[in-house]
Amino acid sequence: MDNWLIFFNVLILTILIGLLIVMHKKNVSFSKRVFTGMALGIILGTLLQVFYGSDSKVTLSTLDWYSIIGSGYVKLLMVIVVPLVMVSIIRSIINLNTADQLGKMASSVIGTLVLTTLVAAFIGIASALIFDLNADQIHIGQDQKMRGTEIQEKFDTMEQKTMPQRIVNFIPSNIFMDMTGGRPTSVIAVVIFSFLVGIAVLGVRRKDPEHAEMFTKMVDAVFAVVMRLVSIILRLTPFGVLALMANMVASTNFAGIMELGKFVIASYVALITMFIVHLVIVSAFGVNPVTYLKKVIPTLVFAFTSRSSAGTIPLNIAAQKNALGVDDATANMSASFGATMGQNGCAGIYPAMLAVMIAPSAGINPLSPEFIIQLAIITAISSFGVAGVGGGATFAAIIVLSSMGLPIALAGVLITVEPLIDMGRTALNVNGSMVSGTITSRLLGTFNKETFNNKSAVVEHAEA
């Protein structure tokens, strides 16, 4: 009987995918198909919860099949991250004709990411204080204890590395290993290597233009193929969003969410507030926030459902270049760096809120100005070093809590609501990287206003 129910559930997903295909054939816009996929995923996941429960054999087996579409799509995006970033950055630098702007570009992108993380930390602190969050109020069960032990073990492996050592990990020593994603800092290592290659080509162009021209043509050819591949994969986005959202809703522990409801609400109040700050920032740089929002929503929806900043890099780059009008080099740098440093949600809001929650259990007054200022500064600085230990909210929390002298293991009390909050955090992280790219492009004078104001210039036209 269970096998028939699983078959029926898979058939429903197949029918819904067919509906999205019909919408595509009728030229329904990319954004509408993404939102439709998200809505259908929520409905499908809810039905699985209601009829079978989140822990039933039927649900778990069904989600296993659904993951072929959801997780499979994320893997396809991940596989094109390295060739896309490498070829795009090399090509962008070659087209610059000079390396003078690279320093300004890098400092602007990284500076924006870190400064917005500082603002995010203050917002996280304020939200935790307003909602009076306290770790002592939360019931600690077996799952939370196990999670706390796991976090403590991770801290023990990280404790030996200083911040400078983590930053040194950015520098590639074996680019072929980094191209396989063999290290936590592989993406940044690939970015650094690509910049070095691009700068080297500029030097060759001055001394041996014939060889430089030959290499440039080769890069252009590879770039055309990679962008076509990106275009093909991005067309699968509505299907991926559908399956990912169904998986998330069907497997969510709503009882745990009810118990930690105040933290969930406080988290999303902070995330939404920071998102509004992002819109204010782009507006201050002469970018229409409403138009900006319309252009980036499909990318943010995927980031929300996939919970993967790295997996969103191809969509992020395509949206910046083809919808927002950001230049190639800036789009690639901001998307790549934003996936591993200065993450406003994971490395800004989340660890700051945790620190405020846990402080009373360590006899620290979270209202103390010294505590608040120290926490905000440490959070912003640590956001730059998170990539050195693999990125992610857990690592950011470990770095901040340990730096503040707070117990690490208590971070495990939020395990039941982690997936739900992580969706919002990831979307904010990705938007922060897009904001840094937009601002940098505006400052460098490379922002294409015609592309930004063109309503037909949207993210799905990745091959443009």
Tab-separated table of C-alpha atoms in Angstrom:
chain	number	residue	atom	x	y	z
A	1	MET	CA	0.000	0.000	0.000
A	2	ASP	CA	2.835	2.390	0.908
A	3	ASN	CA	4.443	1.916	-2.496
A	4	TRP	CA	1.219	2.913	-4.241
A	5	LEU	CA	0.919	6.032	-2.067
A	6	ILE	CA	4.517	6.990	-2.867
A	7	PHE	CA	3.848	6.432	-6.571
A	8	PHE	CA	0.737	8.622	-6.314
A	9	ASN	CA	2.704	11.422	-4.602
A	10	VAL	CA	5.427	11.302	-7.251
A	11	LEU	CA	2.739	11.384	-9.942
A	12	ILE	CA	1.313	14.567	-8.406
A	13	LEU	CA	4.748	16.230	-8.567
A	14	THR	CA	5.076	15.124	-12.202
A	15	ILE	CA	1.688	16.675	-13.039
A	16	LEU	CA	2.664	19.955	-11.361
A	17	ILE	CA	5.926	20.017	-13.325
A	18	GLY	CA	3.850	19.491	-16.461
A	19	LEU	CA	1.750	22.506	-15.480
A	20	LEU	CA	4.885	24.652	-15.194
A	21	ILE	CA	6.031	23.411	-18.619
A	22	VAL	CA	2.669	24.450	-20.104
A	23	MET	CA	3.091	27.907	-18.516
A	24	HIS	CA	6.531	28.163	-20.116
A	25	LYS	CA	5.140	27.248	-23.543
A	26	LYS	CA	2.488	29.929	-23.143
A	27	ASN	CA	5.295	32.453	-22.517
A	28	VAL	CA	4.337	33.140	-18.903
A	29	SER	CA	7.134	35.240	-17.357
A	30	PHE	CA	9.996	33.616	-15.489
A	31	SER	CA	9.095	35.388	-12.221
A	32	LYS	CA	5.492	34.181	-12.336
A	33	ARG	CA	6.602	30.593	-13.003
A	34	VAL	CA	9.040	30.730	-10.068
A	35	PHE	CA	6.339	32.061	-7.728
A	36	THR	CA	3.867	29.474	-9.038
A	37	GLY	CA	6.398	26.722	-8.363
A	38	MET	CA	6.912	28.064	-4.852
A	39	ALA	CA	3.154	28.227	-4.137
A	40	LEU	CA	2.535	24.739	-5.531
A	41	GLY	CA	5.443	23.415	-3.462
A	42	ILE	CA	3.961	24.883	-0.269
A	43	ILE	CA	0.559	23.343	-1.020
A	44	LEU	CA	2.058	19.953	-1.896
A	45	GLY	CA	4.271	19.908	1.196
A	46	THR	CA	1.344	20.888	3.412
A	47	LEU	CA	-0.805	18.053	1.999
A	48	LEU	CA	1.985	15.548	2.687
A	49	GLN	CA	2.184	16.824	6.278
A	50	VAL	CA	-1.588	16.618	6.797
A	51	PHE	CA	-2.140	13.162	5.273
A	52	TYR	CA	1.030	11.326	6.310
A	53	GLY	CA	2.979	13.368	8.888
A	54	SER	CA	6.546	14.626	8.619
A	55	ASP	CA	8.208	11.462	9.968
A	56	SER	CA	6.143	8.755	8.236
A	57	LYS	CA	7.720	6.211	5.899
A	58	VAL	CA	5.541	7.404	3.020
A	59	THR	CA	6.604	11.037	3.474
A	60	LEU	CA	10.301	10.240	3.809
A	61	SER	CA	10.275	7.959	0.738
A	62	THR	CA	8.290	10.516	-1.252
A	63	LEU	CA	10.737	13.295	-0.382
A	64	ASP	CA	13.575	11.000	-1.410
A	65	TRP	CA	12.093	10.945	-4.911
A	66	TYR	CA	11.344	14.675	-4.842
A	67	SER	CA	15.008	15.347	-4.029
A	68	ILE	CA	15.922	14.092	-7.507
A	69	ILE	CA	14.394	17.327	-8.819
A	70	GLY	CA	15.199	19.663	-5.897
A	71	SER	CA	18.656	18.553	-4.801
A	72	GLY	CA	19.498	17.568	-8.376
A	73	TYR	CA	18.853	21.130	-9.541
A	74	VAL	CA	21.044	22.578	-6.770
A	75	LYS	CA	23.844	20.173	-7.760
A	76	LEU	CA	23.587	21.303	-11.396
A	77	LEU	CA	23.992	24.898	-10.258
A	78	MET	CA	26.927	23.998	-8.049
A	79	VAL	CA	28.714	22.197	-10.876
A	80	ILE	CA	28.783	25.328	-13.047
A	81	VAL	CA	29.902	27.705	-10.291
A	82	VAL	CA	33.662	27.205	-10.821
A	83	PRO	CA	33.745	27.406	-14.658
A	84	LEU	CA	31.307	30.341	-14.609
A	85	VAL	CA	33.235	32.358	-12.016
A	86	MET	CA	36.650	31.562	-13.487
A	87	VAL	CA	35.895	32.299	-17.136
A	88	SER	CA	33.694	35.323	-16.403
A	89	ILE	CA	36.261	37.028	-14.177
A	90	ILE	CA	39.178	36.366	-16.557
A	91	ARG	CA	37.140	37.683	-19.495
A	92	SER	CA	35.976	40.727	-17.520
A	93	ILE	CA	39.510	41.745	-16.544
A	94	ILE	CA	40.768	41.244	-20.089
A	95	ASN	CA	38.029	43.576	-21.315
A	96	LEU	CA	38.967	46.208	-18.731
A	97	ASN	CA	42.242	46.845	-20.612
A	98	THR	CA	43.731	48.016	-17.291
A	99	ALA	CA	44.050	46.657	-13.793
A	100	ASP	CA	43.670	50.075	-12.137
A	101	GLN	CA	40.020	49.530	-11.182
A	102	LEU	CA	40.526	46.104	-9.587
A	103	GLY	CA	41.655	47.488	-6.217
A	104	LYS	CA	38.723	49.892	-6.055
A	105	MET	CA	36.331	47.129	-7.064
A	106	ALA	CA	37.558	44.647	-4.453
A	107	SER	CA	37.663	47.203	-1.622
A	108	SER	CA	34.165	48.442	-2.458
A	109	VAL	CA	32.626	44.946	-2.620
A	110	ILE	CA	34.311	43.663	0.549
A	111	GLY	CA	33.800	46.950	2.405
A	112	THR	CA	30.089	46.993	1.603
A	113	LEU	CA	29.661	43.368	2.680
A	114	VAL	CA	31.412	43.924	6.026
A	115	LEU	CA	29.760	47.279	6.792
A	116	THR	CA	26.263	45.978	6.042
A	117	THR	CA	27.035	42.996	8.297
A	118	LEU	CA	27.871	45.484	11.078
A	119	VAL	CA	24.467	47.122	10.569
A	120	ALA	CA	22.836	43.671	10.505
A	121	ALA	CA	24.492	42.816	13.838
A	122	PHE	CA	23.002	45.919	15.498
A	123	ILE	CA	19.592	45.034	14.057
A	124	GLY	CA	19.916	41.458	15.366
A	125	ILE	CA	20.877	42.752	18.817
A	126	ALA	CA	17.928	45.156	18.851
A	127	SER	CA	15.458	42.469	17.779
A	128	ALA	CA	16.680	40.042	20.453
A	129	LEU	CA	16.372	42.725	23.145
A	130	ILE	CA	12.937	43.945	22.007
A	131	PHE	CA	11.536	40.395	21.993
A	132	ASP	CA	13.323	39.630	25.289
A	133	LEU	CA	14.901	36.425	23.965
A	134	ASN	CA	16.596	34.235	26.563
A	135	ALA	CA	18.091	30.783	26.089
A	136	ASP	CA	17.015	29.799	29.625
A	137	GLN	CA	13.363	30.025	28.537
A	138	ILE	CA	13.817	27.260	25.936
A	139	HIS	CA	13.339	23.587	26.770
A	140	ILE	CA	16.495	21.596	25.962
A	141	GLY	CA	15.684	18.082	24.713
A	142	GLN	CA	17.839	15.232	23.480
A	143	ASP	CA	18.106	16.630	19.933
A	144	GLN	CA	19.239	19.987	21.255
A	145	LYS	CA	21.856	18.353	23.493
A	146	MET	CA	23.211	16.322	20.567
A	147	ARG	CA	23.352	19.436	18.410
A	148	GLY	CA	25.153	21.297	21.189
A	149	THR	CA	27.731	18.511	21.457
A	150	GLU	CA	28.261	18.597	17.682
A	151	ILE	CA	28.795	22.364	17.758
A	152	GLN	CA	31.288	22.016	20.611
A	153	GLU	CA	33.233	19.416	18.609
A	154	LYS	CA	33.385	21.755	15.609
A	155	PHE	CA	34.690	24.511	17.854
A	156	ASP	CA	37.415	22.214	19.175
A	157	THR	CA	38.656	21.623	15.598
A	158	MET	CA	38.564	25.367	14.813
A	159	GLU	CA	40.162	26.608	18.012
A	160	GLN	CA	43.711	26.055	16.781
A	161	LYS	CA	43.378	28.533	13.876
A	162	THR	CA	43.757	32.278	14.325
A	163	MET	CA	41.980	34.855	12.153
A	164	PRO	CA	45.123	35.583	10.059
A	165	GLN	CA	45.491	31.842	9.435
A	166	ARG	CA	41.915	31.628	8.228
A	167	ILE	CA	42.518	34.539	5.848
A	168	VAL	CA	45.679	32.848	4.518
A	169	ASN	CA	43.417	29.893	3.619
A	170	PHE	CA	41.843	32.109	0.942
A	171	ILE	CA	45.050	31.952	-1.096
A	172	PRO	CA	45.129	28.990	-3.512
A	173	SER	CA	47.993	26.515	-3.257
A	174	ASN	CA	46.507	23.890	-5.594
A	175	ILE	CA	44.033	25.430	-8.011
A	176	PHE	CA	42.974	22.042	-9.373
A	177	MET	CA	41.888	20.934	-5.899
A	178	ASP	CA	40.029	24.227	-5.430
A	179	MET	CA	38.267	23.723	-8.754
A	180	THR	CA	36.820	20.519	-7.289
A	181	GLY	CA	35.569	22.402	-4.216
A	182	GLY	CA	38.008	20.469	-2.068
A	183	ARG	CA	38.335	23.244	0.564
A	184	PRO	CA	35.820	25.464	2.390
A	185	THR	CA	37.486	28.503	0.768
A	186	SER	CA	37.638	27.013	-2.733
A	187	VAL	CA	35.325	29.609	-4.344
A	188	ILE	CA	37.382	32.562	-3.117
A	189	ALA	CA	40.598	30.754	-4.101
A	190	VAL	CA	39.236	30.343	-7.637
A	191	VAL	CA	38.301	34.045	-7.709
A	192	ILE	CA	41.821	35.076	-6.648
A	193	PHE	CA	43.422	32.746	-9.211
A	194	SER	CA	41.133	34.075	-11.955
A	195	PHE	CA	42.081	37.658	-11.126
A	196	LEU	CA	45.769	36.753	-11.308
A	197	VAL	CA	45.269	35.117	-14.724
A	198	GLY	CA	43.357	38.149	-15.992
A	199	ILE	CA	46.068	40.531	-14.801
A	200	ALA	CA	48.724	38.294	-16.391
A	201	VAL	CA	46.905	38.483	-19.744
A	202	LEU	CA	46.941	42.303	-19.526
A	203	GLY	CA	50.720	42.118	-19.065
A	204	VAL	CA	51.124	39.709	-21.994
A	205	ARG	CA	49.007	42.036	-24.157
A	206	ARG	CA	51.590	44.802	-23.757
A	207	LYS	CA	54.585	42.589	-24.618
A	208	ASP	CA	53.123	39.921	-26.891
A	209	PRO	CA	49.723	41.057	-28.260
A	210	GLU	CA	49.470	38.126	-30.675
A	211	HIS	CA	49.488	35.504	-27.915
A	212	ALA	CA	47.183	37.634	-25.756
A	213	GLU	CA	44.701	37.873	-28.632
A	214	MET	CA	44.808	34.107	-29.128
A	215	PHE	CA	44.118	33.500	-25.417
A	216	THR	CA	41.324	36.094	-25.443
A	217	LYS	CA	39.564	34.340	-28.324
A	218	MET	CA	39.814	31.031	-26.484
A	219	VAL	CA	38.325	32.557	-23.326
A	220	ASP	CA	35.512	34.162	-25.340
A	221	ALA	CA	34.653	30.789	-26.895
A	222	VAL	CA	34.598	29.013	-23.524
A	223	PHE	CA	32.571	31.877	-22.046
A	224	ALA	CA	29.917	31.530	-24.759
A	225	VAL	CA	29.557	27.797	-24.070
A	226	VAL	CA	29.443	28.256	-20.275
A	227	MET	CA	26.797	30.990	-20.513
A	228	ARG	CA	24.700	28.799	-22.774
A	229	LEU	CA	24.990	26.038	-20.171
A	230	VAL	CA	23.943	28.478	-17.436
A	231	SER	CA	20.934	29.497	-19.521
A	232	ILE	CA	19.825	25.880	-19.946
A	233	ILE	CA	20.131	25.122	-16.213
A	234	LEU	CA	18.390	28.330	-15.104
A	235	ARG	CA	15.328	27.349	-17.121
A	236	LEU	CA	14.871	24.509	-14.627
A	237	THR	CA	14.527	26.957	-11.720
A	238	PRO	CA	10.690	26.769	-11.344
A	239	PHE	CA	10.887	22.956	-11.135
A	240	GLY	CA	13.696	23.089	-8.589
A	241	VAL	CA	11.823	25.627	-6.459
A	242	LEU	CA	8.681	23.462	-6.569
A	243	ALA	CA	10.473	20.340	-5.309
A	244	LEU	CA	12.644	22.163	-2.762
A	245	MET	CA	9.676	23.951	-1.204
A	246	ALA	CA	7.612	20.755	-1.058
A	247	ASN	CA	10.507	19.010	0.711
A	248	MET	CA	10.964	21.825	3.203
A	249	VAL	CA	7.300	22.152	4.166
A	250	ALA	CA	6.670	18.400	4.338
A	251	SER	CA	9.672	17.768	6.599
A	252	THR	CA	9.264	20.769	8.923
A	253	ASN	CA	8.686	20.107	12.613
A	254	PHE	CA	5.838	22.545	13.253
A	255	ALA	CA	5.591	21.539	16.930
A	256	GLY	CA	9.171	22.697	17.426
A	257	ILE	CA	8.427	25.928	15.589
A	258	MET	CA	5.496	26.641	17.912
A	259	GLU	CA	7.758	26.176	20.943
A	260	LEU	CA	10.373	28.551	19.518
A	261	GLY	CA	7.843	30.806	17.797
A	262	LYS	CA	9.096	33.976	19.484
A	263	PHE	CA	12.622	33.426	18.184
A	264	VAL	CA	11.309	32.728	14.658
A	265	ILE	CA	9.253	35.937	14.686
A	266	ALA	CA	12.129	37.984	16.121
A	267	SER	CA	14.479	36.550	13.469
A	268	TYR	CA	12.208	37.444	10.572
A	269	VAL	CA	11.539	40.917	11.977
A	270	ALA	CA	15.315	41.458	11.966
A	271	LEU	CA	15.748	39.924	8.489
A	272	ILE	CA	12.948	42.039	6.988
A	273	THR	CA	14.291	45.172	8.673
A	274	MET	CA	17.745	44.549	7.189
A	275	PHE	CA	16.196	43.887	3.791
A	276	ILE	CA	14.517	47.310	4.009
A	277	VAL	CA	17.924	48.797	4.872
A	278	HIS	CA	19.272	47.203	1.672
A	279	LEU	CA	16.564	48.957	-0.350
A	280	VAL	CA	17.345	52.263	1.360
A	281	ILE	CA	21.035	51.829	0.500
A	282	VAL	CA	20.450	51.194	-3.225
A	283	SER	CA	18.016	54.112	-3.259
A	284	ALA	CA	20.717	56.357	-1.747
A	285	PHE	CA	22.954	55.422	-4.695
A	286	GLY	CA	20.347	56.492	-7.247
A	287	VAL	CA	18.833	53.059	-7.940
A	288	ASN	CA	15.038	52.768	-7.945
A	289	PRO	CA	14.293	50.297	-5.093
A	290	VAL	CA	11.001	49.122	-6.619
A	291	THR	CA	12.620	48.290	-9.967
A	292	TYR	CA	15.524	46.683	-8.125
A	293	LEU	CA	13.136	44.497	-6.136
A	294	LYS	CA	11.290	43.332	-9.246
A	295	LYS	CA	14.567	42.360	-10.890
A	296	VAL	CA	16.012	40.355	-7.984
A	297	ILE	CA	12.911	38.556	-6.647
A	298	PRO	CA	13.333	35.345	-8.741
A	299	THR	CA	16.910	34.990	-7.452
A	300	LEU	CA	15.830	35.609	-3.852
A	301	VAL	CA	13.003	33.067	-4.143
A	302	PHE	CA	15.489	30.393	-5.206
A	303	ALA	CA	17.908	31.383	-2.429
A	304	PHE	CA	15.005	31.160	0.037
A	305	THR	CA	13.945	27.685	-1.042
A	306	SER	CA	17.400	26.187	-1.652
A	307	ARG	CA	19.107	27.610	1.473
A	308	SER	CA	22.354	27.682	-0.517
A	309	SER	CA	24.270	30.913	-1.128
A	310	ALA	CA	26.878	29.029	-3.180
A	311	GLY	CA	24.212	27.279	-5.247
A	312	THR	CA	22.639	30.664	-5.997
A	313	ILE	CA	25.876	32.129	-7.433
A	314	PRO	CA	25.005	31.423	-11.133
A	315	LEU	CA	21.524	32.919	-10.726
A	316	ASN	CA	22.995	35.820	-8.735
A	317	ILE	CA	25.548	36.659	-11.442
A	318	ALA	CA	22.972	36.359	-14.231
A	319	ALA	CA	20.546	38.648	-12.387
A	320	GLN	CA	23.192	41.298	-11.702
A	321	LYS	CA	24.503	41.327	-15.281
A	322	ASN	CA	21.351	40.839	-17.309
A	323	ALA	CA	18.657	42.385	-15.117
A	324	LEU	CA	20.346	44.991	-12.910
A	325	GLY	CA	22.992	46.210	-15.365
A	326	VAL	CA	26.054	45.468	-13.193
A	327	ASP	CA	29.302	44.934	-15.125
A	328	ASP	CA	30.753	41.405	-15.513
A	329	ALA	CA	33.712	41.675	-13.129
A	330	THR	CA	31.749	43.304	-10.309
A	331	ALA	CA	28.854	40.854	-10.633
A	332	ASN	CA	31.192	37.868	-10.397
A	333	MET	CA	33.225	39.270	-7.525
A	334	SER	CA	30.230	40.330	-5.406
A	335	ALA	CA	28.356	37.056	-5.984
A	336	SER	CA	31.425	34.928	-5.199
A	337	PHE	CA	32.621	36.905	-2.178
A	338	GLY	CA	29.068	37.378	-0.885
A	339	ALA	CA	28.588	33.606	-0.747
A	340	THR	CA	31.459	33.171	1.710
A	341	MET	CA	32.006	36.449	3.622
A	342	GLY	CA	30.027	39.371	4.982
A	343	GLN	CA	26.792	37.388	5.036
A	344	ASN	CA	24.238	39.747	6.589
A	345	GLY	CA	21.886	36.969	7.703
A	346	CYS	CA	24.148	34.062	8.663
A	347	ALA	CA	27.158	36.032	9.902
A	348	GLY	CA	25.416	39.219	11.056
A	349	ILE	CA	21.916	38.887	12.473
A	350	TYR	CA	22.019	35.247	13.616
A	351	PRO	CA	25.185	35.172	15.783
A	352	ALA	CA	24.312	38.575	17.288
A	353	MET	CA	20.864	37.332	18.339
A	354	LEU	CA	22.341	34.130	19.750
A	355	ALA	CA	24.888	36.072	21.804
A	356	VAL	CA	22.174	38.284	23.325
A	357	MET	CA	20.079	35.198	24.123
A	358	ILE	CA	22.931	33.292	25.745
A	359	ALA	CA	24.563	36.200	27.613
A	360	PRO	CA	22.278	36.024	30.702
A	361	SER	CA	23.137	32.341	31.217
A	362	ALA	CA	26.802	33.392	31.489
A	363	GLY	CA	26.022	36.200	33.956
A	364	ILE	CA	26.451	38.964	31.358
A	365	ASN	CA	24.040	41.872	31.017
A	366	PRO	CA	23.012	42.013	27.318
A	367	LEU	CA	21.849	45.638	27.772
A	368	SER	CA	25.353	46.781	28.644
A	369	PRO	CA	26.651	49.281	26.033
A	370	GLU	CA	30.121	47.703	26.244
A	371	PHE	CA	28.662	44.276	25.478
A	372	ILE	CA	26.561	45.568	22.555
A	373	ILE	CA	29.386	47.529	20.901
A	374	GLN	CA	31.896	44.703	21.367
A	375	LEU	CA	29.426	42.149	19.985
A	376	ALA	CA	28.635	44.246	16.888
A	377	ILE	CA	32.315	44.858	16.082
A	378	ILE	CA	33.320	41.204	16.625
A	379	THR	CA	30.397	40.046	14.472
A	380	ALA	CA	31.405	42.330	11.591
A	381	ILE	CA	35.082	41.326	11.767
A	382	SER	CA	34.248	37.641	12.123
A	383	SER	CA	32.032	37.779	9.041
A	384	PHE	CA	35.195	38.296	7.017
A	385	GLY	CA	36.839	35.255	8.551
A	386	VAL	CA	33.866	32.896	8.330
A	387	ALA	CA	34.948	31.748	4.868
A	388	GLY	CA	38.185	30.524	6.403
A	389	VAL	CA	36.252	27.885	8.326
A	390	GLY	CA	33.730	26.920	5.711
A	391	GLY	CA	31.069	29.611	5.991
A	392	GLY	CA	27.559	29.175	7.297
A	393	ALA	CA	25.585	30.341	10.304
A	394	THR	CA	26.916	27.638	12.626
A	395	PHE	CA	30.538	28.601	12.049
A	396	ALA	CA	29.717	32.302	12.362
A	397	ALA	CA	27.958	31.616	15.657
A	398	ILE	CA	30.905	29.562	16.939
A	399	ILE	CA	33.404	32.333	16.126
A	400	VAL	CA	31.299	35.117	17.679
A	401	LEU	CA	30.232	33.208	20.807
A	402	SER	CA	33.766	31.977	21.510
A	403	SER	CA	35.193	35.481	20.974
A	404	MET	CA	32.640	36.865	23.461
A	405	GLY	CA	33.456	34.167	26.024
A	406	LEU	CA	29.959	32.654	25.797
A	407	PRO	CA	29.108	28.912	25.969
A	408	ILE	CA	29.168	27.431	22.468
A	409	ALA	CA	26.960	24.382	23.036
A	410	LEU	CA	23.854	26.459	23.873
A	411	ALA	CA	23.599	27.347	20.166
A	412	GLY	CA	22.117	23.858	19.728
A	413	VAL	CA	18.806	24.849	21.348
A	414	LEU	CA	17.531	26.226	18.023
A	415	ILE	CA	17.954	23.069	15.947
A	416	THR	CA	14.200	22.597	15.391
A	417	VAL	CA	13.736	25.994	13.705
A	418	GLU	CA	17.089	26.159	11.901
A	419	PRO	CA	15.746	25.221	8.413
A	420	LEU	CA	12.912	27.762	8.546
A	421	ILE	CA	15.128	30.635	9.695
A	422	ASP	CA	17.954	29.603	7.371
A	423	MET	CA	15.690	30.215	4.369
A	424	GLY	CA	15.312	33.890	5.261
A	425	ARG	CA	18.979	34.212	6.203
A	426	THR	CA	20.127	32.832	2.850
A	427	ALA	CA	17.849	35.169	0.895
A	428	LEU	CA	19.239	38.125	2.866
A	429	ASN	CA	22.830	36.945	2.301
A	430	VAL	CA	22.272	36.788	-1.459
A	431	ASN	CA	20.544	40.164	-1.540
A	432	GLY	CA	23.457	41.646	0.400
A	433	SER	CA	25.891	40.427	-2.254
A	434	MET	CA	23.689	41.888	-5.012
A	435	VAL	CA	23.518	45.210	-3.179
A	436	SER	CA	27.325	45.279	-2.893
A	437	GLY	CA	27.613	44.583	-6.631
A	438	THR	CA	25.081	47.272	-7.528
A	439	ILE	CA	26.720	49.905	-5.321
A	440	THR	CA	30.218	49.070	-6.571
A	441	SER	CA	29.133	49.235	-10.197
A	442	ARG	CA	27.538	52.619	-9.556
A	443	LEU	CA	30.693	53.937	-7.847
A	444	LEU	CA	32.936	52.720	-10.678
A	445	GLY	CA	30.672	54.199	-13.350
A	446	THR	CA	30.111	50.825	-15.025
A	447	PHE	CA	26.425	50.512	-14.148
A	448	ASN	CA	24.218	50.102	-17.242
A	449	LYS	CA	21.103	52.221	-16.627
A	450	GLU	CA	19.468	51.109	-19.874
A	451	THR	CA	19.602	47.463	-18.809
A	452	PHE	CA	18.294	48.324	-15.351
A	453	ASN	CA	15.368	50.338	-16.698
A	454	ASN	CA	14.557	47.800	-19.432
A	455	LYS	CA	11.541	45.790	-18.218
A	456	SER	CA	12.338	42.941	-20.623
A	457	ALA	CA	15.900	42.593	-19.261
A	458	VAL	CA	15.296	39.800	-16.766
A	459	VAL	CA	17.295	37.067	-15.109
A	460	GLU	CA	16.064	34.238	-17.341
A	461	HIS	CA	17.906	35.694	-20.346
A	462	ALA	CA	21.263	34.433	-19.070
A	463	GLU	CA	22.630	33.984	-22.543
A	464	ALA	CA	22.243	37.658	-23.373
